[in-house]
Coordinates of C-alpha atoms and ligand atoms in Angstrom, one line a residue:
M146 CA -23.7 0.6 5.0
A147 CA -20.6 -0.8 6.6
L148 CA -21.1 -4.4 5.8
Q149 CA -22.4 -3.5 2.4
A150 CA -19.2 -1.8 1.6
F151 CA -17.1 -4.4 3.2
S152 CA -18.7 -6.9 0.8
V153 CA -16.8 -5.4 -2.0
L154 CA -13.5 -6.3 -0.5
V155 CA -14.6 -9.8 0.2
T156 CA -16.2 -10.0 -3.2
M157 CA -13.0 -9.0 -4.8
I158 CA -11.2 -11.9 -3.3
M159 CA -14.1 -14.3 -3.7
A160 CA -14.6 -13.5 -7.3
I161 CA -10.9 -13.9 -8.2
A162 CA -10.4 -17.0 -6.2
H163 CA -13.5 -18.7 -7.5
R164 CA -12.7 -17.9 -11.1
A165 CA -9.2 -19.3 -10.7
Y166 CA -10.7 -22.5 -9.3
G167 CA -13.3 -22.7 -12.0
S168 CA -10.8 -22.4 -14.8
G169 CA -8.6 -25.1 -13.2
R170 CA -5.6 -22.9 -12.5
G171 CA -4.3 -20.9 -9.8
S172 CA -4.7 -22.7 -6.5
T173 CA -1.4 -24.6 -6.8
G174 CA 0.5 -22.2 -8.9
L175 CA 1.6 -19.9 -6.1
V176 CA 3.5 -20.7 -2.9
S177 CA 3.7 -18.0 -0.4
G178 CA 6.7 -17.6 1.9
F179 CA 9.8 -17.2 -0.2
I180 CA 12.8 -17.1 2.0
D181 CA 15.4 -16.4 -0.6
P182 CA 15.3 -13.5 -3.1
P183 CA 13.4 -14.4 -6.2
I184 CA 15.5 -15.8 -9.1
V185 CA 12.7 -15.5 -11.7
G186 CA 11.1 -12.3 -10.7
I187 CA 9.1 -9.5 -12.2
C188 CA 12.0 -8.1 -14.2
S189 CA 12.6 -11.3 -16.1
T190 CA 9.0 -12.2 -16.7
S191 CA 7.5 -8.8 -17.5
V192 CA 10.2 -6.2 -18.4
I193 CA 13.4 -7.6 -19.8
I194 CA 11.4 -9.7 -22.3
H195 CA 10.2 -6.4 -23.9
G196 CA 13.7 -5.2 -24.4
Y197 CA 14.1 -3.0 -21.3
K198 CA 16.8 -3.0 -18.6
C199 CA 15.5 -4.0 -15.2
Q200 CA 17.1 -4.5 -11.9
E201 CA 15.7 -6.6 -9.0
I202 CA 16.2 -4.8 -5.6
D203 CA 15.6 -5.8 -2.0
V204 CA 14.8 -3.1 0.5
K205 CA 14.6 -3.7 4.3
T206 CA 11.9 -2.0 6.4
Q207 CA 12.6 -0.9 9.9
D208 CA 10.4 -3.7 11.3
G209 CA 12.4 -6.3 9.4
F210 CA 10.4 -7.0 6.2
I211 CA 12.3 -7.4 3.0
L212 CA 10.6 -5.7 0.1
N213 CA 11.3 -6.5 -3.5
M214 CA 11.4 -3.7 -6.0
Q215 CA 12.0 -3.4 -9.7
R216 CA 14.0 -0.5 -11.2
I217 CA 13.6 0.3 -14.9
P218 CA 16.3 3.0 -15.3
E219 CA 15.6 3.9 -19.0
G220 CA 13.4 3.4 -22.0
R221 CA 13.9 1.0 -24.9
A222 CA 16.0 3.6 -26.7
G223 CA 18.5 3.8 -23.8
G224 CA 19.9 7.1 -22.6
G225 CA 19.9 6.2 -18.9
D226 CA 23.3 8.0 -18.4
T227 CA 21.5 11.3 -18.4
K228 CA 19.9 12.3 -15.1
R229 CA 16.3 11.0 -14.9
Q230 CA 13.5 11.9 -12.6
P231 CA 12.6 8.9 -10.4
V232 CA 8.9 7.7 -10.2
L233 CA 7.8 5.3 -7.6
I234 CA 4.8 3.2 -8.4
Q235 CA 2.7 1.5 -5.7
H236 CA 0.0 -1.1 -6.4
G237 CA -3.2 -1.8 -4.4
V238 CA -4.3 -4.6 -2.0
L239 CA -4.3 -8.3 -3.0
V240 CA -2.1 -7.7 -6.0
D241 CA 1.6 -6.9 -6.6
G242 CA 3.7 -4.8 -8.8
M243 CA 3.3 -7.1 -11.8
T244 CA -0.3 -5.8 -12.3
W245 CA 1.1 -2.6 -13.8
L246 CA 3.0 -4.6 -16.4
L247 CA 0.3 -6.9 -17.8
N248 CA -0.7 -4.9 -20.8
P249 CA 1.6 -4.7 -23.9
P250 CA 4.6 -2.3 -23.4
E251 CA 3.1 0.5 -25.4
Q252 CA 0.1 0.4 -23.0
N253 CA 1.4 -0.1 -19.5
L254 CA 2.4 2.7 -17.2
P255 CA 5.9 1.7 -16.0
L256 CA 7.2 1.1 -19.5
I257 CA 5.5 4.2 -20.9
L258 CA 7.2 6.3 -18.2
A259 CA 10.5 4.7 -18.9
D260 CA 10.2 5.5 -22.6
K261 CA 9.2 9.1 -21.7
G262 CA 12.5 9.5 -19.8
F263 CA 11.7 8.6 -16.2
D264 CA 13.7 6.3 -13.9
V265 CA 10.9 3.9 -12.9
W266 CA 10.7 2.1 -9.5
I267 CA 8.0 -0.5 -8.9
A268 CA 7.2 -1.3 -5.2
N269 CA 5.8 -4.6 -3.9
A270 CA 4.0 -4.5 -0.5
R271 CA 4.9 -6.9 2.3
G272 CA 3.1 -10.2 2.1
T273 CA 3.0 -10.3 -1.7
R274 CA 4.9 -13.2 -3.3
Y275 CA 8.3 -11.5 -3.8
S276 CA 8.1 -9.5 -0.6
C277 CA 7.1 -12.4 1.6
R278 CA 10.3 -12.3 3.6
H279 CA 11.5 -11.1 6.9
T280 CA 14.8 -10.9 8.7
S281 CA 13.7 -13.0 11.7
L282 CA 10.1 -14.1 11.2
Q283 CA 8.8 -16.9 8.9
P284 CA 5.5 -16.6 7.0
Y285 CA 4.1 -19.5 9.0
E286 CA 4.5 -17.6 12.2
P287 CA 1.5 -15.4 13.3
G288 CA 3.9 -12.5 14.1
F289 CA 4.8 -12.3 10.4
W290 CA 1.2 -11.2 9.6
N291 CA 0.8 -8.9 12.6
W292 CA 0.3 -5.6 10.6
S293 CA -2.3 -3.6 8.8
W294 CA -2.0 -0.7 6.4
D295 CA -0.8 1.5 9.3
E296 CA 2.5 -0.4 9.0
L297 CA 2.5 0.2 5.2
V298 CA 2.4 3.9 6.1
V299 CA 4.9 3.8 8.9
F300 CA 7.4 1.2 7.4
D301 CA 6.9 0.2 3.8
L302 CA 6.5 3.5 2.1
P303 CA 9.3 5.2 4.0
A304 CA 11.6 2.3 3.3
V305 CA 11.1 2.4 -0.5
F306 CA 11.1 6.2 -0.6
D307 CA 14.3 6.4 1.4
Y308 CA 15.9 3.8 -0.9
V309 CA 15.0 5.6 -4.1
Y310 CA 16.3 8.9 -2.6
S311 CA 19.6 7.3 -1.5
Q312 CA 20.2 5.9 -5.0
T313 CA 19.1 8.9 -7.0
G314 CA 19.6 11.9 -4.8
Q315 CA 16.3 13.2 -6.1
K316 CA 12.8 13.6 -4.8
A317 CA 10.5 11.1 -6.5
H318 CA 7.2 11.4 -8.2
Y319 CA 4.7 8.9 -6.8
V320 CA 1.9 6.9 -8.5
G321 CA -0.5 4.9 -6.4
H322 CA -3.6 2.9 -7.2
S323 CA -6.3 1.9 -4.8
L324 CA -4.7 1.0 -1.4
G325 CA -1.6 2.7 -2.8
T326 CA -3.5 5.9 -2.7
L327 CA -4.9 5.4 0.8
T328 CA -1.5 4.7 2.3
A329 CA 0.0 7.7 0.5
L330 CA -2.7 10.1 1.7
A331 CA -2.4 8.8 5.2
S332 CA 1.4 9.3 5.0
F333 CA 1.2 12.8 3.6
S334 CA -1.3 13.8 6.3
E335 CA 1.2 12.7 9.0
G336 CA 3.9 14.8 7.3
L337 CA 5.7 11.6 6.2
L338 CA 7.5 11.3 2.8
V339 CA 6.7 14.8 1.8
D340 CA 10.4 15.9 2.0
K341 CA 11.3 13.2 -0.5
L342 CA 8.4 13.7 -2.8
K343 CA 8.0 15.8 -5.8
S344 CA 4.3 15.1 -6.7
A345 CA 1.7 12.4 -6.3
V346 CA -0.7 10.8 -8.8
L347 CA -3.6 9.0 -7.2
L348 CA -5.5 6.6 -9.5
S349 CA -8.9 5.2 -8.2
P350 CA -8.3 6.9 -4.9
I351 CA -9.7 5.4 -1.8
A352 CA -9.8 7.2 1.5
Y353 CA -13.4 7.1 2.5
L354 CA -15.2 3.9 1.8
G355 CA -18.7 4.4 3.1
H356 CA -20.3 4.3 -0.3
M357 CA -18.8 1.3 -2.0
N358 CA -21.4 -0.6 -3.9
S359 CA -21.7 -4.2 -5.0
A360 CA -24.3 -6.8 -5.7
L361 CA -23.1 -9.0 -2.9
D362 CA -24.1 -7.2 0.3
V363 CA -25.9 -10.0 1.9
A364 CA -23.2 -12.5 1.7
A365 CA -20.7 -10.1 3.0
A366 CA -22.7 -9.2 6.0
K367 CA -21.8 -12.6 7.5
A368 CA -18.4 -12.4 6.1
F369 CA -17.2 -9.6 8.3
V370 CA -17.9 -11.6 11.4
E371 CA -16.5 -14.9 10.1
I372 CA -13.4 -13.4 8.7
T373 CA -11.8 -12.7 12.0
T374 CA -12.9 -15.8 13.8
L375 CA -11.8 -18.0 10.9
F376 CA -8.4 -16.6 10.2
G377 CA -7.3 -14.9 13.4
M378 CA -3.9 -13.2 13.1
A379 CA -2.8 -14.9 10.0
E380 CA -2.0 -14.7 6.4
F381 CA -5.0 -13.9 4.2
N382 CA -4.1 -15.9 1.2
P383 CA -6.8 -15.8 -1.4
K384 CA -5.4 -18.9 -3.1
G385 CA -5.1 -21.0 0.1
E386 CA -7.5 -23.7 1.2
P387 CA -9.2 -21.9 4.2
V388 CA -10.0 -18.7 2.3
A389 CA -11.0 -20.6 -0.8
N390 CA -13.4 -22.8 1.1
F391 CA -14.9 -19.7 2.8
L392 CA -15.2 -18.0 -0.5
R393 CA -16.8 -21.0 -2.2
A394 CA -19.4 -21.0 0.5
L395 CA -20.1 -17.4 -0.1
C396 CA -20.5 -18.0 -3.8
G397 CA -23.4 -20.3 -3.0
Y398 CA -25.4 -17.3 -1.7
P399 CA -28.4 -16.4 -3.8
G400 CA -27.7 -13.6 -6.2
V401 CA -24.0 -13.9 -5.9
D402 CA -22.3 -14.1 -9.3
C403 CA -18.8 -15.3 -8.8
Y404 CA -18.1 -15.7 -12.5
D405 CA -18.5 -12.1 -13.6
L406 CA -15.1 -11.6 -12.1
L407 CA -14.0 -8.0 -12.5
T408 CA -17.4 -6.5 -12.6
S409 CA -18.3 -7.8 -9.1
I410 CA -14.9 -6.8 -7.8
S411 CA -14.3 -3.4 -9.2
G412 CA -17.3 -2.2 -11.1
K413 CA -18.0 -2.3 -14.8
N414 CA -14.6 -1.9 -16.4
C415 CA -15.1 -0.5 -19.8
C416 CA -11.8 -1.3 -21.5
L417 CA -10.0 -4.5 -20.5
N418 CA -8.1 -6.7 -22.9
A419 CA -9.1 -10.4 -22.6
S420 CA -5.5 -11.6 -22.8
T421 CA -4.5 -9.1 -20.1
V422 CA -7.3 -10.4 -17.8
D423 CA -6.1 -13.9 -18.4
L424 CA -2.5 -12.9 -17.4
F425 CA -4.0 -11.1 -14.3
L426 CA -5.7 -14.3 -13.3
K427 CA -2.6 -16.3 -13.6
N428 CA -0.6 -13.9 -11.4
E429 CA -3.0 -12.5 -8.9
P430 CA -4.4 -12.4 -6.3
Q431 CA -1.7 -12.1 -3.7
S432 CA -1.7 -12.5 0.0
T433 CA -2.1 -9.8 2.6
S434 CA -2.6 -10.0 6.3
T435 CA -6.0 -10.7 7.8
K436 CA -5.4 -7.7 10.1
N437 CA -5.0 -5.5 7.0
M438 CA -8.4 -6.8 5.7
V439 CA -10.0 -6.1 9.0
H440 CA -8.5 -2.6 9.1
L441 CA -9.9 -1.9 5.7
A442 CA -13.3 -3.2 6.8
Q443 CA -13.1 -0.8 9.8
T444 CA -12.4 2.0 7.4
V445 CA -15.5 1.1 5.5
R446 CA -17.6 0.6 8.6
D447 CA -16.6 3.7 10.5
G448 CA -16.4 6.1 7.5
V449 CA -13.3 7.8 8.9
L450 CA -9.7 7.3 8.1
A451 CA -8.2 6.1 11.4
K452 CA -5.5 3.8 12.7
Y453 CA -6.3 0.1 13.4
N454 CA -9.0 -0.3 16.0
Y455 CA -8.0 -3.0 18.6
G456 CA -11.6 -3.5 19.3
N457 CA -11.9 -2.2 22.8
P458 CA -11.0 1.0 24.6
D459 CA -8.4 -0.7 26.9
F460 CA -6.4 -2.2 24.1
N461 CA -6.6 1.1 22.1
M462 CA -5.4 2.9 25.3
M463 CA -2.5 0.5 25.5
H464 CA -1.4 1.1 21.9
Y465 CA -2.3 4.7 21.4
G466 CA -2.9 6.2 24.8
E467 CA -6.4 7.0 23.7
A468 CA -9.7 5.0 23.9
K469 CA -10.3 5.5 20.1
P470 CA -7.7 5.0 17.4
P471 CA -6.2 8.3 16.2
I472 CA -7.5 9.6 12.9
Y473 CA -5.5 10.5 9.8
N474 CA -6.6 14.1 9.1
L475 CA -6.4 14.7 5.4
S476 CA -6.7 18.4 5.9
N477 CA -3.1 18.3 7.1
I478 CA -1.7 17.3 3.8
P479 CA 0.6 20.1 2.8
H480 CA -1.5 22.4 0.6
D481 CA 1.2 23.0 -1.9
L482 CA 1.9 19.3 -2.6
P483 CA 1.2 18.8 -6.3
L484 CA -1.6 16.2 -6.6
F485 CA -3.2 14.6 -9.6
I486 CA -6.3 12.6 -8.8
S487 CA -8.1 10.5 -11.4
Y488 CA -11.3 8.6 -10.7
G489 CA -13.9 6.7 -12.6
G490 CA -17.7 6.9 -12.8
Q491 CA -18.2 3.1 -12.8
D492 CA -15.8 2.3 -9.9
A493 CA -17.4 0.1 -7.3
L494 CA -14.5 0.4 -4.9
S495 CA -13.6 4.1 -5.3
D496 CA -17.2 5.3 -5.3
V497 CA -17.8 8.7 -6.8
R498 CA -19.5 9.9 -3.5
D499 CA -16.5 8.8 -1.5
V500 CA -14.1 10.6 -3.9
E501 CA -16.2 13.7 -3.4
L502 CA -15.6 13.4 0.4
L503 CA -11.9 13.1 -0.3
L504 CA -12.0 16.2 -2.5
D505 CA -13.9 18.0 0.2
S506 CA -11.2 17.3 2.7
L507 CA -8.8 18.8 0.2
K508 CA -10.8 21.9 -0.3
F509 CA -8.1 24.2 1.1
H510 CA -5.5 22.7 -1.2
D511 CA -3.8 25.3 -3.4
V512 CA -5.9 25.4 -6.5
D513 CA -3.0 25.3 -8.9
K514 CA -1.5 22.3 -7.1
L515 CA -4.6 20.0 -7.5
T516 CA -5.5 18.4 -10.8
I517 CA -8.6 16.3 -11.0
Q518 CA -9.7 14.0 -13.7
Y519 CA -13.1 12.3 -13.9
I520 CA -13.6 9.5 -16.4
K521 CA -17.2 8.6 -16.7
D522 CA -16.7 5.1 -18.2
Y523 CA -13.8 3.9 -16.0
A524 CA -14.0 1.4 -13.2
H525 CA -11.2 0.3 -10.8
A526 CA -9.2 -2.0 -13.1
D527 CA -9.3 0.3 -16.1
F528 CA -6.7 2.5 -14.4
I529 CA -4.1 -0.2 -14.4
M530 CA -5.1 -2.4 -17.3
G531 CA -7.4 -0.5 -19.6
V532 CA -6.4 -0.5 -23.3
T533 CA -7.3 3.2 -23.4
A534 CA -5.5 4.1 -20.2
K535 CA -2.5 5.3 -22.2
D536 CA -4.4 7.9 -24.1
I537 CA -6.9 8.9 -21.4
V538 CA -4.8 8.7 -18.2
Y539 CA -1.1 8.0 -18.6
N540 CA -0.4 10.8 -21.1
Q541 CA -1.9 13.2 -18.6
V542 CA 0.2 11.7 -15.9
V543 CA 3.4 12.2 -18.0
S544 CA 2.5 15.8 -18.8
F545 CA 1.6 16.5 -15.1
F546 CA 5.0 15.2 -14.1
N547 CA 6.7 17.3 -16.8
H548 CA 5.1 20.4 -15.4
Q549 CA 6.6 20.0 -11.9
H550 CA 9.8 21.8 -11.4
Ligands
NAG725 C1 -4.4 -7.3 -26.1 O1 -3.2 -7.9 -25.5 C2 -2.5 -8.7 -26.5 C3 -1.4 -9.5 -25.8 O2 -0.6 -8.6 -25.0 C4 -2.0 -7.8 -27.6 O3 -1.3 -8.6 -28.5 C5 -3.2 -7.1 -28.2 O4 -2.7 -6.1 -29.1 C6 -4.0 -6.3 -27.2 N1 -5.2 -5.8 -27.8 C7 -5.5 -4.5 -27.7 C8 -6.8 -4.1 -28.3 O5 -4.8 -3.6 -27.2
NAG726 C1 1.3 -8.0 17.4 O1 1.9 -6.7 17.7 C2 1.4 -6.1 18.9 C3 2.1 -4.8 19.0 O2 1.8 -3.9 17.9 C4 1.7 -7.0 20.1 O3 1.2 -6.4 21.2 C5 1.1 -8.4 19.9 O4 1.5 -9.2 20.9 C6 1.6 -9.0 18.5 N1 0.9 -10.2 18.3 C7 1.6 -11.3 17.7 C8 0.8 -12.5 17.5 O5 2.7 -11.2 17.4
NAG727 C1 -8.6 18.2 10.8 O1 -7.7 19.3 10.7 C2 -8.4 20.5 10.5 C3 -7.3 21.6 10.3 O2 -6.1 21.3 10.8 C4 -9.3 20.9 11.6 O3 -10.0 22.1 11.4 C5 -10.3 19.7 11.7 O4 -11.2 19.9 12.8 C6 -9.6 18.4 11.9 N1 -10.6 17.3 11.7 C7 -10.7 16.4 12.7 C8 -11.8 15.4 12.4 O5 -10.0 16.4 13.7

């Protein structure tokens, strides 16, 4: 079960990297390790060109990472001088904030929210191209990549939430996709963020990962072992040589189809636009840390949501004062926190059975604070790039936000 599930994560990278190779682009287009703030950033490539205002912002985490954000303060029609409700949008693993903006403006979530009167903030996790900066460490140093999603919970999310709060004086709505739901749920269960949060929308939620399914189980069984020995404490750059070689080797396994990109990654997406997928391939995937990938694999393997496992009781004792890593108990999420959860029937990463486990852990949530949407035809990427997402998902998100007072 564990390795089977982990395969999806590896497959995700494998499929994207291989496809980028096959089509002759990608491997040279992206240099990780920006030291200076980006000059040509997400605002100029993906927002301003559509006639929206957009501001590039850098936010520092307590452990020294410099995170890039975009703020879209108003819609195309203007009107930003009136007080607007902030919404913070957080992407998933191996992509960055640009994935939200790949569809045309009428179809993508940030610009729809801006046009509906929200003050929109897009976060970019540490390690992604515009957030690959630190006050003292360089990306070529192992210490730069010494973190897992625990640090996203402890440092990244608080940094961006605090910043939005300091600028707007208002609690923010949150939208997370994939890993952006896991880190949010873990945060809320620890009582973090909730004092600066109005409500949360979780698209393709992942918390429990024991049921992920994919065609590539066999290949991945080996991958789990190799991944740590190959990359150690380092950058996991899907476009770099070591990872690409590794992935190419995996693609040689019988039955592994590296060309049917998004299907093997994320399930059978019903509703993607071919031009959008092309844009996606030009811009993603992004780096993360190997430690983060290993932590995700542990989440898959152990079927519980726990902190990073250092691999033996002594090391865990040293870090946590306990032989086993402490769990994130989702039952501790405040029962009156307004939540909107949307999940798809075709999602290979956020499997329906795992979402049911998540919903079970929320069974004591106040009934009127929990909205659940199930979309039979949707897979993982439909939630960010589907051409029907506006009608099916985003309109519900807007109306959910408008109902919170
Ligand atoms: C697909 O994306 C292209 C480029 O953004 C756009 O012109 C086209 O209208 C989109 N098609 C659909 C069906 O939304
Ligand atoms: C990574 O961080 C831990 C503390 O969380 C520390 O014990 C370890 O030495 C660090 N390793 C590197 C390579 O920086
Ligand atoms: C999680 O918390 C709930 C209530 O606070 C408790 O009943 C349950 O035993 C906890 N679960 C674990 C695995 O510790």
